[in-house]
Backbone as a chain_set.jsonl record, in Angstrom:
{"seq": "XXXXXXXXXXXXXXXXXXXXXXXXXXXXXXXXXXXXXXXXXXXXXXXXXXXXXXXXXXXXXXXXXXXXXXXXXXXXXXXXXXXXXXXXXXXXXXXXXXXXXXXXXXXXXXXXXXXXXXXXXXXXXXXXXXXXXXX", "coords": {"N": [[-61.429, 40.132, -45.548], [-60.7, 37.99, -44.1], [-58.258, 37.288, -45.217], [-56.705, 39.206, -44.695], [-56.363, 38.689, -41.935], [-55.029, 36.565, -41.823], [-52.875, 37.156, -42.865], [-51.45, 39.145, -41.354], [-51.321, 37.184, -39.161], [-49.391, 35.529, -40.035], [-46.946, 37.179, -39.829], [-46.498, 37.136, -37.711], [-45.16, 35.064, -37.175], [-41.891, 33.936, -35.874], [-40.035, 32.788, -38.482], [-41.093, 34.064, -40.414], [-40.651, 36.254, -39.752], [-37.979, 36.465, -39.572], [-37.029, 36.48, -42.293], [-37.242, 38.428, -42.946], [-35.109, 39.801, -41.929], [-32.159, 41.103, -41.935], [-29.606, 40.703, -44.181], [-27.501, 37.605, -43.392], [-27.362, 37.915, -40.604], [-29.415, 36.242, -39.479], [-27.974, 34.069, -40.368], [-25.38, 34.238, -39.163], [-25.225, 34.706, -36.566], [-25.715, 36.827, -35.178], [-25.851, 38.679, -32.658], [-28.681, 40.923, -31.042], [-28.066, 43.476, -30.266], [-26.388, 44.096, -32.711], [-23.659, 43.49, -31.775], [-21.95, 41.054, -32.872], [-21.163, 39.276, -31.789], [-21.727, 35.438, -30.899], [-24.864, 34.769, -29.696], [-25.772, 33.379, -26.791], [-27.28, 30.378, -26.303], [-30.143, 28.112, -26.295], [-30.18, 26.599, -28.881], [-27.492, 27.562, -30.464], [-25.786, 25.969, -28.596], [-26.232, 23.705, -29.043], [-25.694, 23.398, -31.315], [-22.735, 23.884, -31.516], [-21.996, 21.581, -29.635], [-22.795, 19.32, -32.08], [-21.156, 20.34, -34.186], [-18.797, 19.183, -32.264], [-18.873, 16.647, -32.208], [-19.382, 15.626, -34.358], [-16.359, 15.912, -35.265], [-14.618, 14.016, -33.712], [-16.827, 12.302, -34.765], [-15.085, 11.658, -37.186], [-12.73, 11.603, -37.334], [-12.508, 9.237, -36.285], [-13.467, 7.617, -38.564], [-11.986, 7.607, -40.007], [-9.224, 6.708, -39.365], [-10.326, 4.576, -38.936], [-10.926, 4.436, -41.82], [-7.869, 4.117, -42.444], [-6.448, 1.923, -41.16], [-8.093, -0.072, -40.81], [-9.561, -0.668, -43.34], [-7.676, 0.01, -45.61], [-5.634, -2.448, -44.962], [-7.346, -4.691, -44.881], [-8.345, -4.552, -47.487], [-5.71, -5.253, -48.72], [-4.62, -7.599, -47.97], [-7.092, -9.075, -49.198], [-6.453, -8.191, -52.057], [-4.044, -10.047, -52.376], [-4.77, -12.232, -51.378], [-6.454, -12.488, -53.617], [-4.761, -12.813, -55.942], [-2.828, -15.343, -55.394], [-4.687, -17.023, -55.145], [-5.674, -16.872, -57.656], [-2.876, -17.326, -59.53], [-2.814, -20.16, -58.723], [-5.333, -21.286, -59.863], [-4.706, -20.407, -62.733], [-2.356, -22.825, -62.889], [-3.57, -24.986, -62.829], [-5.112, -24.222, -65.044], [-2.978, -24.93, -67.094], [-2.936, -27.809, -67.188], [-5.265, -28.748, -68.59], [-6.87, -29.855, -71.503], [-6.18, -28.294, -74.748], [-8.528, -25.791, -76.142], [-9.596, -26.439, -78.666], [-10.175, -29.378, -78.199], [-11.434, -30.113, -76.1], [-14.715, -31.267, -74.531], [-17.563, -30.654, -75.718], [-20.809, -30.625, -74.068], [-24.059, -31.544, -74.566], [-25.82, -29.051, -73.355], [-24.407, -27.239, -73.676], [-23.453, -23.588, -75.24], [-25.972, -23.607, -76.446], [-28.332, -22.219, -79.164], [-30.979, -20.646, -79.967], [-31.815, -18.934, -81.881], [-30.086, -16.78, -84.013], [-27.463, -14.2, -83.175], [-27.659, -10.776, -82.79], [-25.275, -9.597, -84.074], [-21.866, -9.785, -84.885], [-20.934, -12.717, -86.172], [-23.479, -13.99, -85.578], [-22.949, -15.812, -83.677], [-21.559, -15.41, -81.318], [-21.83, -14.708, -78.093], [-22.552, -11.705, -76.593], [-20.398, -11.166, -74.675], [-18.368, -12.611, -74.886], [-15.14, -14.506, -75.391], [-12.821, -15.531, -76.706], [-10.171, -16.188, -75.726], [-11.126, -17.925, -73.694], [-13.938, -18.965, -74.133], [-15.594, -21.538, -76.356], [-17.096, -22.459, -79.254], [-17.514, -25.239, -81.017], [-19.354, -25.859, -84.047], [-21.635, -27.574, -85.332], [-20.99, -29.221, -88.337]], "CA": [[-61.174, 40.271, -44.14], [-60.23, 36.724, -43.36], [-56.952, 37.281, -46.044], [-55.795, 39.762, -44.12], [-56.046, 38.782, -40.592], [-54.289, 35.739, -41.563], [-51.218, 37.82, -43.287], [-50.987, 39.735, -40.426], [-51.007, 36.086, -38.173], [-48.391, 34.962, -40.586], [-46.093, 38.161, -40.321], [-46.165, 37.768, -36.402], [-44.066, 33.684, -36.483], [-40.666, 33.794, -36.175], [-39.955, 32.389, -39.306], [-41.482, 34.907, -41.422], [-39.937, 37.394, -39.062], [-36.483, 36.155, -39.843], [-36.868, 36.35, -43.964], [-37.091, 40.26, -43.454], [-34.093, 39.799, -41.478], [-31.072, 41.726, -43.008], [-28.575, 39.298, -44.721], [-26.223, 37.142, -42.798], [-28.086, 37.95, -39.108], [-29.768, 35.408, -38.994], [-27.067, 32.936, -40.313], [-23.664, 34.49, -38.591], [-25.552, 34.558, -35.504], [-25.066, 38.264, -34.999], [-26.947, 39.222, -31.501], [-29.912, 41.624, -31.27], [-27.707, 44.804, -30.114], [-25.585, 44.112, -33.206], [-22.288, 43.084, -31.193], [-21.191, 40.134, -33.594], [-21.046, 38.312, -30.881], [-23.177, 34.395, -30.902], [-26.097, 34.577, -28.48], [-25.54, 31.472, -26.053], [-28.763, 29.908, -26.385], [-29.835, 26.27, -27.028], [-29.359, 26.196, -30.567], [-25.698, 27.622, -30.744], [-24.778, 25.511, -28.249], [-26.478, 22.279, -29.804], [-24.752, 23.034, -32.915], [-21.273, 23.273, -31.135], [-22.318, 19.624, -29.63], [-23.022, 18.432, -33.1], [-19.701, 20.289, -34.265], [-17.755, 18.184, -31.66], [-19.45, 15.139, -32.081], [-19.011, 15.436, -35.693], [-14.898, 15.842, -35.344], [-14.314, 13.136, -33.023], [-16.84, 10.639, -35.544], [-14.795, 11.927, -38.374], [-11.188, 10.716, -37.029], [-12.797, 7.197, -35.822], [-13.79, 6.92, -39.832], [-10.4, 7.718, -40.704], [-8.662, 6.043, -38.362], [-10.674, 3.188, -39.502], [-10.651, 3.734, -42.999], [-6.45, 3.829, -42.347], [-5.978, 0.813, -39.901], [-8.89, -1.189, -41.24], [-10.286, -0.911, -44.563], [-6.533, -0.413, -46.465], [-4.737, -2.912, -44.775], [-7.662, -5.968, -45.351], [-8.14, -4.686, -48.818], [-4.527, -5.133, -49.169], [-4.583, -9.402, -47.877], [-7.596, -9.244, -50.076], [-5.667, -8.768, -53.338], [-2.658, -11.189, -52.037], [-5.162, -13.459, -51.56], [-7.199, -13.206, -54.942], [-3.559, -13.195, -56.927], [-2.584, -16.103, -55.113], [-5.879, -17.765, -56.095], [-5.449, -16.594, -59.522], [-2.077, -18.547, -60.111], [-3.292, -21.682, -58.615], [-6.18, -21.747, -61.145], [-3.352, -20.946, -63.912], [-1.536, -23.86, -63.059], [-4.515, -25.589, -62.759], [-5.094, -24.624, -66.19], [-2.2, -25.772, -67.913], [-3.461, -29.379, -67.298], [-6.389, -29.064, -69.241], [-6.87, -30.278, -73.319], [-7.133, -26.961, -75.532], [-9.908, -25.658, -76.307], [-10.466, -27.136, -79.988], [-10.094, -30.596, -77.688], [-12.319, -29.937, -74.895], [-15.797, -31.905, -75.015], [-18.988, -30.097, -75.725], [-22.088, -31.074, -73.797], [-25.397, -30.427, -75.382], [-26.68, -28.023, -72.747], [-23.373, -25.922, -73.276], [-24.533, -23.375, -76.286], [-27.619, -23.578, -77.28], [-28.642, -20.978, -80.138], [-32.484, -20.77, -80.789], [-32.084, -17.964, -83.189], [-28.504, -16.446, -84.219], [-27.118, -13.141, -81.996], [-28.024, -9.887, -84.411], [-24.242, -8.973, -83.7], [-20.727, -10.227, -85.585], [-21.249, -13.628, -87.287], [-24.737, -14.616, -85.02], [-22.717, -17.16, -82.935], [-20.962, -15.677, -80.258], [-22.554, -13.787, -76.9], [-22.164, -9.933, -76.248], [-19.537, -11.295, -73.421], [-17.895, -13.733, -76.033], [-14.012, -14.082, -75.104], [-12.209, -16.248, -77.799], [-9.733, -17.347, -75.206], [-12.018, -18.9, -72.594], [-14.68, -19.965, -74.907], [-14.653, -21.751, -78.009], [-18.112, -23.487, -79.71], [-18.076, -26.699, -82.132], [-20.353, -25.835, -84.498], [-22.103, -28.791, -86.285], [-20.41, -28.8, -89.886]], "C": [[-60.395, 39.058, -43.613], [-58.639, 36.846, -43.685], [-56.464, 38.192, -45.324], [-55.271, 39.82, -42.534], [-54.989, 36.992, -40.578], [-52.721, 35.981, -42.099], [-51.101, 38.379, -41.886], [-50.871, 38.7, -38.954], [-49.814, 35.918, -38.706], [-47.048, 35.666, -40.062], [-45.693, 37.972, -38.577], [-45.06, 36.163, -36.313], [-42.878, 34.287, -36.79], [-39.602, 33.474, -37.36], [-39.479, 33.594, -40.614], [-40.775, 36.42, -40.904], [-38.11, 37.362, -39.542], [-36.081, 36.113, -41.727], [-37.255, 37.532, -43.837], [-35.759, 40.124, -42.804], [-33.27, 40.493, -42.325], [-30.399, 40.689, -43.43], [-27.531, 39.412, -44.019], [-26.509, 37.551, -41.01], [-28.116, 37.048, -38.649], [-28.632, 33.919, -39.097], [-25.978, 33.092, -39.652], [-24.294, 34.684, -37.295], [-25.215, 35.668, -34.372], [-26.3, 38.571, -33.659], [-27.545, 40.365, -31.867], [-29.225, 43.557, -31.098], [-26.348, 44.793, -31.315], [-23.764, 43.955, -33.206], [-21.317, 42.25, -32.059], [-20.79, 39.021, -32.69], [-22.017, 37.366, -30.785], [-23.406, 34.861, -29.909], [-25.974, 33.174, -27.738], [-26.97, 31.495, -25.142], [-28.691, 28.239, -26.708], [-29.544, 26.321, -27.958], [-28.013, 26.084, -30.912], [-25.404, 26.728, -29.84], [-25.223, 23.961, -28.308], [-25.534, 22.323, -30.405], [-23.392, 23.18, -32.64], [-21.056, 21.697, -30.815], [-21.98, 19.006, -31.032], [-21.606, 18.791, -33.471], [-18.755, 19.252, -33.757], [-17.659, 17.173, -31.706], [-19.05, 14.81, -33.671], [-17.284, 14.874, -36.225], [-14.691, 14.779, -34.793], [-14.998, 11.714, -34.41], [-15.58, 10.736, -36.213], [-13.445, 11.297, -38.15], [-11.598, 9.45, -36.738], [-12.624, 7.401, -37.274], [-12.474, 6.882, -40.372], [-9.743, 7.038, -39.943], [-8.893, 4.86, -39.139], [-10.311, 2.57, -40.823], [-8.893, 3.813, -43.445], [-5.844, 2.357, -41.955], [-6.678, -0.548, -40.191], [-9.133, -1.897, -42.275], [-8.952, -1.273, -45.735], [-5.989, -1.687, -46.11], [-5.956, -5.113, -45.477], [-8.026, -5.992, -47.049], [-6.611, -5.405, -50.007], [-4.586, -7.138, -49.134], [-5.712, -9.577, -48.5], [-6.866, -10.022, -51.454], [-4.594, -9.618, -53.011], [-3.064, -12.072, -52.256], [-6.054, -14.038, -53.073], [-5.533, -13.431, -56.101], [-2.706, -14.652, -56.636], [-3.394, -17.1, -55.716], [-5.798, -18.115, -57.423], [-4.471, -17.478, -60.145], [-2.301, -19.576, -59.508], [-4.524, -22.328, -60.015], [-5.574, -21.312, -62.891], [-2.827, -21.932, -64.122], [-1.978, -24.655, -63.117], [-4.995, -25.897, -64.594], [-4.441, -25.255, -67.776], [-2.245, -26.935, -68.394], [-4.214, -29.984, -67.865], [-6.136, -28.908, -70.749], [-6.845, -28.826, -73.497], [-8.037, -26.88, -75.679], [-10.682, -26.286, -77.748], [-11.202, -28.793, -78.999], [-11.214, -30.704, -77.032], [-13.855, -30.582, -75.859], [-16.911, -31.117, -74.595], [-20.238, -30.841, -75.844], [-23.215, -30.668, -74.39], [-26.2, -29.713, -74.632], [-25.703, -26.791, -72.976], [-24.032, -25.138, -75.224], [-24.958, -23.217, -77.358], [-27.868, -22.16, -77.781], [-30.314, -21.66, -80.434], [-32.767, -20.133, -82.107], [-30.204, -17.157, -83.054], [-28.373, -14.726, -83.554], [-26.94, -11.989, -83.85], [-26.649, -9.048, -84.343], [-23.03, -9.999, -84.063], [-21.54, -11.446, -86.412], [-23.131, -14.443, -86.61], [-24.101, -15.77, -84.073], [-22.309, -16.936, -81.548], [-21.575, -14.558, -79.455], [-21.745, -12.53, -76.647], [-20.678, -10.31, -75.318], [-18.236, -12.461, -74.007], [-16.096, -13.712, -75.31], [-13.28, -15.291, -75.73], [-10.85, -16.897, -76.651], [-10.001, -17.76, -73.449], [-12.787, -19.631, -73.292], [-14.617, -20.06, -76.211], [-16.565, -22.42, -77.683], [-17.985, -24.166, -80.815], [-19.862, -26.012, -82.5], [-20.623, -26.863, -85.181], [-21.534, -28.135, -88.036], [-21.622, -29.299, -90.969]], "O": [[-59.524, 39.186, -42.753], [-57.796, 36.616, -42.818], [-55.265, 37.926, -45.238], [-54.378, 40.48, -42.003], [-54.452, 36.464, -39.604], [-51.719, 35.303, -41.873], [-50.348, 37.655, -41.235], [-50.472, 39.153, -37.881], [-48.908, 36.139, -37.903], [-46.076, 34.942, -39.847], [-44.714, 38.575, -38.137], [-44.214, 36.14, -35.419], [-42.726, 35.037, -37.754], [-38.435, 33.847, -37.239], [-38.488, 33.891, -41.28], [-40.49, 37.399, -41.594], [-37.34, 38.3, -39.748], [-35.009, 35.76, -42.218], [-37.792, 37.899, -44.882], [-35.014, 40.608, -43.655], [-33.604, 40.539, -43.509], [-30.705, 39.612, -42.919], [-26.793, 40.377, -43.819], [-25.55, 37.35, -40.264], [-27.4, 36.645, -37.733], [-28.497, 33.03, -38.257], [-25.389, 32.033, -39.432], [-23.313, 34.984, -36.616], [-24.721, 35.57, -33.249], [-27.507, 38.645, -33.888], [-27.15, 40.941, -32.881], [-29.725, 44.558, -31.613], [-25.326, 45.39, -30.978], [-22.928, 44.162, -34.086], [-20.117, 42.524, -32.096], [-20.145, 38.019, -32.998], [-23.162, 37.784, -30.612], [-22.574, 35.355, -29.149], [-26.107, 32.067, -28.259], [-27.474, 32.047, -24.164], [-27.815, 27.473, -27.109], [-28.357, 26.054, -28.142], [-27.412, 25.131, -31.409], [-24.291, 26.341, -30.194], [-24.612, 23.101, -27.675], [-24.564, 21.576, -30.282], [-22.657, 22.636, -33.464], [-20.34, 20.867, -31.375], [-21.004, 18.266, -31.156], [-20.739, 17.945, -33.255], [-18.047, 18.56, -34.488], [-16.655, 16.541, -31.377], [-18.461, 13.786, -34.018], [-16.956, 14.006, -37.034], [-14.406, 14.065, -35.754], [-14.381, 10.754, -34.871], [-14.797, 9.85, -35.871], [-13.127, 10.391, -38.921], [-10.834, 8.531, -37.037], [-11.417, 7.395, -37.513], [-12.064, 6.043, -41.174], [-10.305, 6.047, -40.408], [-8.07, 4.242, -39.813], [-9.862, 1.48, -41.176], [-8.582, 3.602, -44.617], [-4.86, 1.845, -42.489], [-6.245, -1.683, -39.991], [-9.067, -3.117, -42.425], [-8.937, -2.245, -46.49], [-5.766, -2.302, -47.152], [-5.559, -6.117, -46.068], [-8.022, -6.999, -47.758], [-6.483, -5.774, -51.175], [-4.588, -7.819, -50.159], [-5.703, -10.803, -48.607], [-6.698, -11.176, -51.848], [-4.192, -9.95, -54.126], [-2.535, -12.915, -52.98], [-6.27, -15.167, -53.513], [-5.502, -14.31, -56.962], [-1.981, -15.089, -57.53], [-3.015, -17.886, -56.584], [-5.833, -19.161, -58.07], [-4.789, -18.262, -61.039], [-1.555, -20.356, -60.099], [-4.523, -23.322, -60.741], [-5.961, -21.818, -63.944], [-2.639, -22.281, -65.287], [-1.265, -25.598, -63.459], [-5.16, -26.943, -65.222], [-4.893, -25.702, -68.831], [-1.858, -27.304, -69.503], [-4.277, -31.21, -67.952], [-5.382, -28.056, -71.219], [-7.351, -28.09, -72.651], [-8.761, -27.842, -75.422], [-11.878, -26.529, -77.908], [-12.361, -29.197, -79.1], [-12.051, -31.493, -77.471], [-14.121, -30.514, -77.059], [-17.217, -30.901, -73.422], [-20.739, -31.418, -76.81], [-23.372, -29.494, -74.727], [-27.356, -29.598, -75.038], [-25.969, -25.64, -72.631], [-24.679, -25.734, -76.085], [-24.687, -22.91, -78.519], [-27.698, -21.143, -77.109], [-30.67, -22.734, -80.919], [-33.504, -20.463, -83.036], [-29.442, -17.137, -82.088], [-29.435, -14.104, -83.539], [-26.545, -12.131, -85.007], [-26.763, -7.837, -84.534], [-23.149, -11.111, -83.547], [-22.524, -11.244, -87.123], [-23.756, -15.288, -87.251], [-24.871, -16.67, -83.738], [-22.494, -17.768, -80.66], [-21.844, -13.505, -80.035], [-20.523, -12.435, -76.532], [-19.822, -9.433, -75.434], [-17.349, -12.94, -73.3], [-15.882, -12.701, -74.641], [-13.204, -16.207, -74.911], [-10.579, -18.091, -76.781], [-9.285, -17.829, -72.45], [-12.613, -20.85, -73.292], [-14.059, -19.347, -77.045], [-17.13, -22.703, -76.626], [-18.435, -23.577, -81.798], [-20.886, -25.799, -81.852], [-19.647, -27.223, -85.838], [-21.671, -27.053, -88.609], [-21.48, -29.122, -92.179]]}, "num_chains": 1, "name": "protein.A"}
């Protein structure tokens, strides 16, 4: 008794009323005398709001990401390639790398790397770093 007076509560929400609905009613917003015409109600005319509100953000972001985002990305890279050959020319000045003096904190091996000869780090780059190994 209880199971069925609560199907027959269920069957009366709106909800459950709208999943017998025929297909595309309830979503194309087809009025009750079958016209095809929206119902102008709050909802439809929220969701035009949100529509409009939506178009208008959507050109700011563009707008922005036109006017804003390309143009400082752009004096970005100018400015890291600029950077870049200063610390080129920068590096010309310096000993080679056999030359260069190795501190004893620079590295340190506790146990040998289980990868090429055990000496050099996953990130290894033969011309940046170099290690003096004790002979």
């Amino acid at each position: 008794m209880l199971g069925l007076r609560s199907l027959q509560r269920a069957t009366r929400t709106p909800a459950f009323r709208q999943m017998g609905a025929r297909r595309g009613e309830a979503t194309m917003g087809v009025g009750a005398k079958g016209t095809g015409a929206a119902q102008d109600n709050a909802f439809n005319r929220e969701r035009a709001a949100v529509k409009a509100h939506a178009a208008a953000t959507s050109d700011t972001w563009r707008k922005g990401s036109i006017y804003i985002v390309i143009p400082s990305l752009l004096i970005a890279a100018v400015n890291a390639w600029r950077l870049w050959d200063e610390h080129q020319e920068h590096m010309k000045h310096e000993p080679p790398l056999e030359e260069r003096v190795e501190y004893p904190y620079m590295n340190i091996r506790t146990k040998s790397f289980p990868w090429g000869d055990g000496d050099k780090t996953l990130f290894w780059n033969d011309a940046v770093n170099h290690h003096k190994r004790d002979e």
